Amino acid sequence: MFKRLTVLVTCVAVLNLGSPLVAQAAVIGTMQAAGESGRVADLSTINTALARREVREQMVALGVEPAQVEQRIAALTDAELRALAGQMADMPAGGSALAVIGIVFLVLLILEAVGVIDIFKKFP
Amino acid sequence: MDAVRLVRVAVAPLLVLIAGCAATGPALTVPGQGGIPTRVDLEQTPFFPQVEYQCGPAALATVLSGSGLPVVPADLAPEVYLPARRGSLQPELLASARRRDRLPYLLPPTSDAIVSQLVAGIPVLVLQKLGAGPWPGWHYAVVVGYDVETQTFLLRSGTERRQEIPVARFVTTWDRAERWAIVVLQPGQMPGAPDAGRYVEAAAALEAVGHINAATVAYQAAAARWPGDALPRLALGNVALTRGDLALAESDYRHAIELDPENVAAHNNLAEVLLRRGCVSAARSETEIATRLAGTGPLATAVDDTAARAAAGGSSDEQGCPAP
């Protein structure tokens, strides 16, 4: 009896999941209408559901707390999900200007070590 | 690897870096005194010195605070920081702003567009590429002012509260980041020199992630700002339909069609409303128009679907339906 109830509840839940999509199917959304007018050329052919799954996996792999992943994904549009899918490891990730300063220092250090320059006189 | 080659390998990116900084870039300067102030400094914009690699959360907190939201970088890091990348991706900054009912508006890729925002009192979040080669040095900063006389932009950047950077040098670093710049607006607030298409798209993104109320306010502002443009009216019809307000949706779609009689989406969506009202004949005449206008374009599939359901809808109309 309990098992049957569980099945029933699950069925209803699954059906409900699909219904908003069905209800909206014939309406042309604003995003789609605006995109048709030109600028948002969505060149990506990847399916949105697939993109969502890929982004979820990549977020976890890149160190996002699993508890945060779903919320982060929920705030992205379909076009953004498709743009992110497969690209998260390569897209520009704004981090720090400090890294650049570190690199310059590193290069100077190498030049010093191999004897091309001699500017760190105070540190024997 | 011998020492000389090691040096060469190590020096190459540095040379590129120096070249990048020294380049004068395209002939883009702060526009002359054609009606704009010679100097703007949005002093009130808060400053959050970045910690570690978290310039994304810091820059986003700066512009969100500028839009009247009391947030600090630590609130935003769990939403936008990617630990293994030691940075934040652009779409996630947009998403984080949307989660707070703010409208992230993508600027056209010109320094004039940045100046327009500053004149309107709105700080601008930009992406810069400060490094080169294997060390790209992607960096987010916030432009809070300019000075025509010294030809500089004023930035909140990294750990610097007031970074004055020559316009040409800024444009070079911004160029290499494909001139990405956004402002974060309160729903209904207009950016400087607003563009109808960009604004409605930004609002549509807000709608797409479920912030219907904020999106509606933005569409209303767009409809008031561009009364001759059909797109904001169509958008208002769509949010009315999402709310289940068929009467309002119908009047918005009719208004959109008045403004642009060839608007496929407006005809299609009007047909959808009429179908839900039980007005099959009137819906059919709308789908006929939509089908003809859509041709084989990108909206044809959606129109075909509506037309098929109108065709299968029988022949009896409810009372009070408009004449087909």
Short mmCIF file of C-alpha atoms in Angstrom, two decimals:
data_model
loop_
_atom_site.label_atom_id
_atom_site.label_comp_id
_atom_site.label_asym_id
_atom_site.label_seq_id
_atom_site.Cartn_x
_atom_site.Cartn_y
_atom_site.Cartn_z
CA MET A 1 0.00 0.00 0.00
CA PHE A 2 2.76 2.41 1.02
CA LYS A 3 4.73 1.46 -2.05
CA ARG A 4 1.76 2.13 -4.29
CA LEU A 5 1.27 5.51 -2.67
CA THR A 6 4.92 6.38 -3.22
CA VAL A 7 4.62 5.47 -6.90
CA LEU A 8 1.50 7.60 -7.22
CA VAL A 9 3.11 10.61 -5.55
CA THR A 10 6.18 10.25 -7.73
CA CYS A 11 4.06 10.07 -10.89
CA VAL A 12 2.16 13.22 -9.95
CA ALA A 13 5.40 15.00 -9.13
CA VAL A 14 6.97 14.04 -12.45
CA LEU A 15 3.86 15.11 -14.38
CA ASN A 16 3.86 18.45 -12.58
CA LEU A 17 7.49 19.00 -13.46
CA GLY A 18 6.61 18.88 -17.13
CA SER A 19 3.43 20.91 -17.09
CA PRO A 20 4.75 24.50 -17.06
CA LEU A 21 6.77 23.74 -20.15
CA VAL A 22 3.76 22.33 -21.93
CA ALA A 23 1.60 25.30 -20.97
CA GLN A 24 4.19 27.75 -22.32
CA ALA A 25 5.04 25.84 -25.46
CA ALA A 26 3.05 27.99 -27.89
CA VAL A 27 4.02 31.36 -26.43
CA ILE A 28 7.03 33.02 -28.02
CA GLY A 29 9.05 34.31 -25.10
CA THR A 30 10.59 37.77 -24.95
CA MET A 31 14.12 36.38 -25.05
CA GLN A 32 13.31 34.45 -28.22
CA ALA A 33 11.55 37.42 -29.83
CA ALA A 34 14.43 39.76 -28.93
CA GLY A 35 16.97 37.21 -30.16
CA GLU A 36 15.14 36.99 -33.46
CA SER A 37 15.70 40.70 -33.94
CA GLY A 38 19.41 40.14 -34.20
CA ARG A 39 22.00 40.53 -31.48
CA VAL A 40 21.68 37.36 -29.44
CA ALA A 41 22.96 35.00 -32.09
CA ASP A 42 22.87 31.74 -30.23
CA LEU A 43 25.37 29.77 -32.27
CA SER A 44 25.55 26.95 -29.82
CA THR A 45 23.64 23.87 -30.81
CA ILE A 46 24.01 22.06 -27.52
CA ASN A 47 20.81 21.07 -25.79
CA THR A 48 20.02 23.06 -22.65
CA ALA A 49 19.41 20.05 -20.40
CA LEU A 50 22.75 18.60 -21.44
CA ALA A 51 24.42 21.95 -20.89
CA ARG A 52 22.94 22.20 -17.39
CA ARG A 53 24.31 18.75 -16.51
CA GLU A 54 27.76 19.64 -17.85
CA VAL A 55 27.91 22.93 -15.97
CA ARG A 56 26.85 21.16 -12.77
CA GLU A 57 29.66 18.61 -13.15
CA GLN A 58 32.22 21.27 -14.00
CA MET A 59 31.27 23.43 -11.05
CA VAL A 60 31.81 20.54 -8.68
CA ALA A 61 35.10 19.69 -10.39
CA LEU A 62 36.25 23.31 -10.08
CA GLY A 63 35.65 23.31 -6.34
CA VAL A 64 32.19 24.82 -5.83
CA GLU A 65 30.43 23.63 -2.66
CA PRO A 66 27.80 21.07 -3.78
CA ALA A 67 25.19 22.91 -1.70
CA GLN A 68 25.77 26.06 -3.79
CA VAL A 69 25.81 24.45 -7.23
CA GLU A 70 22.04 24.26 -7.82
CA GLN A 71 21.44 27.86 -6.75
CA ARG A 72 24.22 29.11 -8.98
CA ILE A 73 22.83 27.20 -11.93
CA ALA A 74 19.27 28.39 -11.29
CA ALA A 75 20.28 32.04 -11.81
CA LEU A 76 21.80 31.40 -15.26
CA THR A 77 19.77 31.74 -18.45
CA ASP A 78 19.64 28.92 -21.00
CA ALA A 79 21.94 30.82 -23.34
CA GLU A 80 24.46 31.37 -20.54
CA LEU A 81 24.35 27.69 -19.57
CA ARG A 82 25.06 26.73 -23.16
CA ALA A 83 27.92 29.24 -23.31
CA LEU A 84 29.43 27.88 -20.10
CA ALA A 85 29.08 24.18 -20.90
CA GLY A 86 32.47 22.74 -21.70
CA GLN A 87 34.10 26.18 -21.42
CA MET A 88 34.38 26.73 -17.69
CA ALA A 89 37.98 25.63 -17.55
CA ASP A 90 39.02 28.00 -20.36
CA MET A 91 36.82 31.09 -20.14
CA PRO A 92 38.30 34.29 -18.74
CA ALA A 93 38.22 34.00 -14.95
CA GLY A 94 38.76 37.44 -13.48
CA GLY A 95 40.98 36.89 -10.47
CA SER A 96 43.76 39.20 -9.60
CA ALA A 97 46.12 41.87 -10.78
CA LEU A 98 48.51 40.71 -8.10
CA ALA A 99 49.38 37.55 -10.01
CA VAL A 100 50.89 39.70 -12.77
CA ILE A 101 53.15 41.50 -10.32
CA GLY A 102 54.22 38.10 -8.99
CA ILE A 103 55.13 36.96 -12.48
CA VAL A 104 57.28 40.02 -13.14
CA PHE A 105 59.10 39.35 -9.87
CA LEU A 106 59.53 35.70 -10.81
CA VAL A 107 61.01 36.61 -14.19
CA LEU A 108 63.42 39.08 -12.58
CA LEU A 109 64.40 36.40 -10.10
CA ILE A 110 65.17 33.94 -12.90
CA LEU A 111 67.17 36.55 -14.80
CA GLU A 112 69.09 37.28 -11.59
CA ALA A 113 69.71 33.60 -10.92
CA VAL A 114 71.15 32.93 -14.38
CA GLY A 115 73.26 36.08 -14.21
CA VAL A 116 71.62 38.15 -16.96
CA ILE A 117 70.85 40.97 -14.56
CA ASP A 118 72.18 41.95 -11.16
CA ILE A 119 69.66 44.03 -9.26
CA PHE A 120 69.18 42.11 -6.00
CA LYS A 121 72.54 43.25 -4.62
CA LYS A 122 71.36 43.66 -1.09
CA PHE A 123 70.42 39.97 -0.81
CA PRO A 124 73.54 37.91 -1.09
CA MET B 1 66.95 23.13 -21.21
CA ASP B 2 70.05 25.31 -21.11
CA ALA B 3 70.11 28.64 -19.32
CA VAL B 4 69.86 30.85 -22.40
CA ARG B 5 66.77 29.09 -23.66
CA LEU B 6 65.25 29.23 -20.21
CA VAL B 7 65.78 32.96 -20.15
CA ARG B 8 64.23 33.35 -23.59
CA VAL B 9 61.18 31.37 -22.56
CA ALA B 10 60.84 33.37 -19.39
CA VAL B 11 61.35 36.75 -21.00
CA ALA B 12 59.01 36.35 -23.98
CA PRO B 13 55.77 36.83 -22.04
CA LEU B 14 57.30 39.76 -20.19
CA LEU B 15 58.12 41.50 -23.47
CA VAL B 16 54.56 40.94 -24.66
CA LEU B 17 53.36 42.36 -21.37
CA ILE B 18 55.47 45.48 -21.72
CA ALA B 19 54.40 45.88 -25.34
CA GLY B 20 50.79 45.57 -24.26
CA CYS B 21 51.15 48.27 -21.65
CA ALA B 22 53.04 50.65 -23.89
CA ALA B 23 50.68 50.38 -26.84
CA THR B 24 48.65 53.52 -27.39
CA GLY B 25 45.71 51.45 -28.55
CA PRO B 26 43.00 52.66 -30.89
CA ALA B 27 42.43 56.40 -31.07
CA LEU B 28 39.79 56.33 -28.37
CA THR B 29 39.72 59.13 -25.92
CA VAL B 30 37.29 60.59 -23.48
CA PRO B 31 35.02 62.63 -25.74
CA GLY B 32 35.45 66.39 -25.76
CA GLN B 33 33.39 68.83 -23.78
CA GLY B 34 30.34 68.28 -25.96
CA GLY B 35 27.86 68.77 -23.17
CA ILE B 36 29.48 66.40 -20.68
CA PRO B 37 31.27 67.45 -17.51
CA THR B 38 35.06 67.59 -17.83
CA ARG B 39 35.42 65.53 -14.70
CA VAL B 40 33.32 62.92 -12.86
CA ASP B 41 34.21 61.19 -9.62
CA LEU B 42 31.57 58.96 -8.02
CA GLU B 43 33.17 59.35 -4.62
CA GLN B 44 30.26 57.77 -2.78
CA THR B 45 30.90 54.41 -4.44
CA PRO B 46 32.17 52.10 -1.70
CA PHE B 47 35.46 50.26 -1.91
CA PHE B 48 36.17 46.66 -1.00
CA PRO B 49 39.87 45.81 -1.25
CA GLN B 50 40.10 42.37 -2.79
CA VAL B 51 41.45 39.43 -0.86
CA GLU B 52 43.34 36.64 -2.58
CA TYR B 53 41.98 36.19 -6.10
CA GLN B 54 38.56 37.53 -5.32
CA CYS B 55 38.35 40.65 -7.44
CA GLY B 56 35.08 39.30 -8.88
CA PRO B 57 33.18 39.36 -5.56
CA ALA B 58 34.86 42.67 -4.65
CA ALA B 59 33.96 44.42 -7.91
CA LEU B 60 30.43 43.02 -7.88
CA ALA B 61 29.89 44.10 -4.28
CA THR B 62 31.07 47.59 -5.29
CA VAL B 63 28.49 48.01 -8.07
CA LEU B 64 25.70 46.29 -6.12
CA SER B 65 26.31 48.65 -3.20
CA GLY B 66 26.28 51.47 -5.72
CA SER B 67 22.76 50.34 -6.69
CA GLY B 68 21.61 50.58 -3.09
CA LEU B 69 22.13 47.00 -1.87
CA PRO B 70 24.09 46.50 1.32
CA VAL B 71 26.34 43.58 0.36
CA VAL B 72 29.98 42.72 1.03
CA PRO B 73 32.30 40.50 -1.05
CA ALA B 74 32.05 37.65 1.46
CA ASP B 75 28.30 37.40 0.72
CA LEU B 76 29.00 37.01 -2.99
CA ALA B 77 32.03 34.73 -3.06
CA PRO B 78 29.98 31.52 -2.57
CA GLU B 79 27.94 32.54 -5.64
CA VAL B 80 30.61 33.65 -8.07
CA TYR B 81 34.02 32.36 -7.03
CA LEU B 82 35.46 29.26 -8.73
CA PRO B 83 38.21 27.96 -6.45
CA ALA B 84 40.07 25.88 -9.01
CA ARG B 85 40.09 28.79 -11.51
CA ARG B 86 41.07 31.29 -8.81
CA GLY B 87 38.57 33.68 -10.30
CA SER B 88 35.03 34.40 -11.39
CA LEU B 89 33.34 33.95 -14.76
CA GLN B 90 31.33 36.73 -16.41
CA PRO B 91 27.96 34.89 -16.65
CA GLU B 92 28.10 34.11 -12.94
CA LEU B 93 28.51 37.78 -12.05
CA LEU B 94 25.38 38.53 -14.08
CA ALA B 95 23.54 35.65 -12.40
CA SER B 96 24.52 36.81 -8.93
CA ALA B 97 23.17 40.31 -9.62
CA ARG B 98 19.90 38.80 -10.87
CA ARG B 99 19.52 36.75 -7.70
CA ARG B 100 19.27 40.11 -5.91
CA ASP B 101 16.63 41.53 -8.26
CA ARG B 102 19.15 43.69 -10.04
CA LEU B 103 19.30 44.10 -13.80
CA PRO B 104 22.79 43.58 -15.25
CA TYR B 105 23.00 45.64 -18.45
CA LEU B 106 25.76 44.88 -20.95
CA LEU B 107 27.29 48.08 -22.36
CA PRO B 108 28.09 48.64 -26.04
CA PRO B 109 31.86 48.17 -26.50
CA THR B 110 32.89 51.84 -26.57
CA SER B 111 34.57 54.04 -23.98
CA ASP B 112 31.84 56.61 -24.71
CA ALA B 113 29.35 54.13 -23.26
CA ILE B 114 31.37 53.98 -20.03
CA VAL B 115 31.49 57.78 -19.89
CA SER B 116 27.70 57.96 -20.37
CA GLN B 117 27.15 55.75 -17.31
CA LEU B 118 29.51 57.83 -15.17
CA VAL B 119 27.73 61.02 -16.23
CA ALA B 120 24.47 59.31 -15.17
CA GLY B 121 26.07 58.54 -11.80
CA ILE B 122 26.37 54.77 -12.34
CA PRO B 123 29.68 52.93 -11.66
CA VAL B 124 30.80 50.46 -14.34
CA LEU B 125 32.15 46.96 -13.76
CA VAL B 126 34.78 46.07 -16.38
CA LEU B 127 36.93 43.08 -17.26
CA GLN B 128 40.57 43.77 -18.07
CA LYS B 129 43.35 41.53 -19.29
CA LEU B 130 46.51 42.70 -17.58
CA GLY B 131 48.85 39.84 -18.40
CA ALA B 132 49.76 37.82 -21.44
CA GLY B 133 50.48 34.31 -22.69
CA PRO B 134 50.24 31.66 -20.01
CA TRP B 135 49.45 34.35 -17.41
CA PRO B 136 46.47 36.18 -18.84
CA GLY B 137 45.84 38.19 -15.67
CA TRP B 138 42.05 38.53 -16.09
CA HIS B 139 40.90 41.19 -13.69
CA TYR B 140 37.61 42.84 -12.70
CA ALA B 141 37.60 46.48 -11.66
CA VAL B 142 35.04 49.25 -11.28
CA VAL B 143 35.28 52.51 -13.21
CA VAL B 144 34.04 55.35 -10.98
CA GLY B 145 35.24 58.46 -12.78
CA TYR B 146 37.14 60.17 -15.58
CA ASP B 147 38.99 63.39 -16.16
CA VAL B 148 39.11 64.93 -19.62
CA GLU B 149 42.01 67.22 -18.78
CA THR B 150 44.36 64.51 -17.56
CA GLN B 151 42.85 61.95 -19.98
CA THR B 152 42.40 59.38 -17.24
CA PHE B 153 39.83 56.96 -15.93
CA LEU B 154 39.44 56.50 -12.18
CA LEU B 155 39.07 52.90 -10.98
CA ARG B 156 38.41 50.97 -7.81
CA SER B 157 40.80 48.12 -8.53
CA GLY B 158 42.28 45.30 -6.48
CA THR B 159 43.67 46.88 -3.33
CA GLU B 160 43.68 50.43 -4.74
CA ARG B 161 40.82 52.71 -3.78
CA ARG B 162 41.68 55.33 -6.41
CA GLN B 163 43.60 54.02 -9.39
CA GLU B 164 44.09 56.71 -12.04
CA ILE B 165 44.85 55.11 -15.36
CA PRO B 166 45.46 56.86 -18.71
CA VAL B 167 42.52 56.34 -21.05
CA ALA B 168 44.68 54.77 -23.77
CA ARG B 169 46.19 52.25 -21.37
CA PHE B 170 42.83 51.36 -19.91
CA VAL B 171 41.37 50.81 -23.36
CA THR B 172 44.29 48.51 -24.25
CA THR B 173 43.68 46.25 -21.25
CA TRP B 174 39.92 46.42 -21.83
CA ASP B 175 40.31 45.69 -25.54
CA ARG B 176 42.09 42.46 -24.75
CA ALA B 177 39.10 41.42 -22.64
CA GLU B 178 36.79 42.08 -25.61
CA ARG B 179 35.56 45.29 -24.03
CA TRP B 180 33.23 43.63 -21.57
CA ALA B 181 31.50 46.10 -19.28
CA ILE B 182 28.25 46.04 -17.31
CA VAL B 183 26.20 48.26 -15.05
CA VAL B 184 23.90 46.88 -12.38
CA LEU B 185 20.55 48.68 -12.32
CA GLN B 186 17.57 48.76 -10.03
CA PRO B 187 14.51 47.45 -11.89
CA GLY B 188 13.05 50.42 -13.75
CA GLN B 189 16.26 52.45 -13.58
CA MET B 190 17.70 53.40 -16.98
CA PRO B 191 21.41 53.27 -17.83
CA GLY B 192 23.13 56.26 -19.44
CA ALA B 193 22.39 56.44 -23.19
CA PRO B 194 20.08 53.40 -23.03
CA ASP B 195 19.56 51.04 -25.96
CA ALA B 196 16.09 49.49 -26.22
CA GLY B 197 17.24 46.07 -27.44
CA ARG B 198 19.95 45.68 -24.82
CA TYR B 199 17.63 46.83 -22.05
CA VAL B 200 14.78 44.48 -22.95
CA GLU B 201 17.18 41.57 -23.34
CA ALA B 202 18.58 42.26 -19.88
CA ALA B 203 15.06 42.32 -18.45
CA ALA B 204 14.17 39.14 -20.34
CA ALA B 205 17.10 37.38 -18.66
CA LEU B 206 15.72 38.45 -15.31
CA GLU B 207 12.31 37.07 -16.31
CA ALA B 208 13.87 33.83 -17.56
CA VAL B 209 15.32 33.03 -14.13
CA GLY B 210 11.99 33.63 -12.42
CA HIS B 211 12.22 37.24 -11.23
CA ILE B 212 8.89 38.17 -12.84
CA ASN B 213 8.14 41.25 -10.71
CA ALA B 214 11.52 42.89 -11.25
CA ALA B 215 11.33 42.09 -14.98
CA THR B 216 7.83 43.59 -15.21
CA VAL B 217 9.00 46.85 -13.64
CA ALA B 218 11.86 46.97 -16.16
CA TYR B 219 9.53 46.28 -19.11
CA GLN B 220 7.20 49.05 -17.93
CA ALA B 221 10.15 51.44 -17.79
CA ALA B 222 11.14 50.34 -21.31
CA ALA B 223 7.59 50.80 -22.64
CA ALA B 224 7.54 54.32 -21.18
CA ARG B 225 11.01 55.17 -22.52
CA TRP B 226 10.38 53.77 -26.03
CA PRO B 227 6.63 54.16 -26.59
CA GLY B 228 6.96 53.40 -30.31
CA ASP B 229 8.77 50.07 -29.83
CA ALA B 230 6.69 46.88 -29.95
CA LEU B 231 9.15 44.68 -28.02
CA PRO B 232 8.48 46.06 -24.49
CA ARG B 233 4.70 45.74 -25.11
CA LEU B 234 5.13 42.16 -26.24
CA ALA B 235 7.20 41.53 -23.13
CA LEU B 236 4.50 43.02 -20.88
CA GLY B 237 1.94 40.78 -22.58
CA ASN B 238 4.12 37.77 -21.87
CA VAL B 239 4.51 38.49 -18.16
CA ALA B 240 0.75 39.18 -17.91
CA LEU B 241 0.12 35.79 -19.50
CA THR B 242 2.55 34.12 -17.08
CA ARG B 243 0.48 35.63 -14.27
CA GLY B 244 -2.69 34.33 -15.90
CA ASP B 245 -4.09 37.81 -16.64
CA LEU B 246 -5.55 37.04 -20.09
CA ALA B 247 -7.28 40.41 -20.52
CA LEU B 248 -4.12 42.42 -19.85
CA ALA B 249 -2.03 40.09 -22.02
CA GLU B 250 -4.48 40.49 -24.90
CA SER B 251 -4.48 44.28 -24.73
CA ASP B 252 -0.66 44.38 -24.58
CA TYR B 253 -0.35 42.08 -27.61
CA ARG B 254 -2.87 44.19 -29.55
CA HIS B 255 -0.89 47.29 -28.59
CA ALA B 256 2.33 45.62 -29.83
CA ILE B 257 0.64 44.76 -33.14
CA GLU B 258 -0.53 48.37 -33.53
CA LEU B 259 3.08 49.50 -33.12
CA ASP B 260 4.48 46.79 -35.40
CA PRO B 261 1.85 45.09 -37.58
CA GLU B 262 4.44 42.58 -38.82
CA ASN B 263 5.47 41.32 -35.38
CA VAL B 264 5.29 37.54 -35.61
CA ALA B 265 5.56 36.90 -31.87
CA ALA B 266 2.76 39.35 -31.04
CA HIS B 267 0.36 37.73 -33.55
CA ASN B 268 1.29 34.25 -32.37
CA ASN B 269 0.92 35.07 -28.69
CA LEU B 270 -2.37 36.90 -29.29
CA ALA B 271 -3.62 33.71 -30.97
CA GLU B 272 -2.55 31.78 -27.89
CA VAL B 273 -4.53 34.09 -25.59
CA LEU B 274 -7.58 33.83 -27.85
CA LEU B 275 -7.34 30.03 -27.78
CA ARG B 276 -7.26 30.06 -23.99
CA ARG B 277 -10.33 32.28 -24.03
CA GLY B 278 -12.06 29.79 -26.33
CA CYS B 279 -12.09 32.14 -29.31
CA VAL B 280 -11.00 29.66 -31.96
CA SER B 281 -12.02 31.60 -35.08
CA ALA B 282 -10.23 34.78 -34.01
CA ALA B 283 -7.18 32.73 -33.03
CA ARG B 284 -7.11 31.14 -36.48
CA SER B 285 -7.06 34.47 -38.25
CA GLU B 286 -4.10 35.51 -36.07
CA THR B 287 -2.17 32.30 -36.74
CA GLU B 288 -2.76 32.76 -40.46
CA ILE B 289 -1.09 36.16 -40.29
CA ALA B 290 1.70 34.81 -38.06
CA THR B 291 2.37 31.86 -40.38
CA ARG B 292 2.62 34.15 -43.39
CA LEU B 293 4.98 36.56 -41.57
CA ALA B 294 7.14 33.85 -39.99
CA GLY B 295 7.92 32.19 -43.33
CA THR B 296 10.72 29.73 -42.70
CA GLY B 297 12.36 31.93 -40.06
CA PRO B 298 13.40 30.91 -36.56
CA LEU B 299 9.91 31.45 -35.09
CA ALA B 300 8.16 29.22 -37.65
CA THR B 301 8.17 26.13 -35.39
CA ALA B 302 6.39 27.89 -32.55
CA VAL B 303 3.87 29.45 -34.95
CA ASP B 304 3.16 26.08 -36.60
CA ASP B 305 2.44 24.63 -33.18
CA THR B 306 -0.07 27.36 -32.33
CA ALA B 307 -1.66 27.06 -35.77
CA ALA B 308 -2.06 23.31 -35.37
CA ARG B 309 -3.79 23.72 -32.03
CA ALA B 310 -6.04 26.42 -33.43
CA ALA B 311 -6.96 24.14 -36.33
CA ALA B 312 -7.80 21.32 -33.93
CA GLY B 313 -9.83 23.63 -31.70
CA GLY B 314 -13.24 22.92 -33.26
CA SER B 315 -15.53 25.61 -34.59
CA SER B 316 -17.50 26.89 -31.62
CA ASP B 317 -16.52 30.23 -30.15
CA GLU B 318 -17.25 31.27 -26.60
CA GLN B 319 -19.44 34.29 -26.04
CA GLY B 320 -17.86 37.73 -26.24
CA CYS B 321 -15.13 36.74 -28.67
CA PRO B 322 -13.81 39.38 -31.07
CA ALA B 323 -14.75 38.99 -34.74
CA PRO B 324 -12.13 37.00 -36.66
#
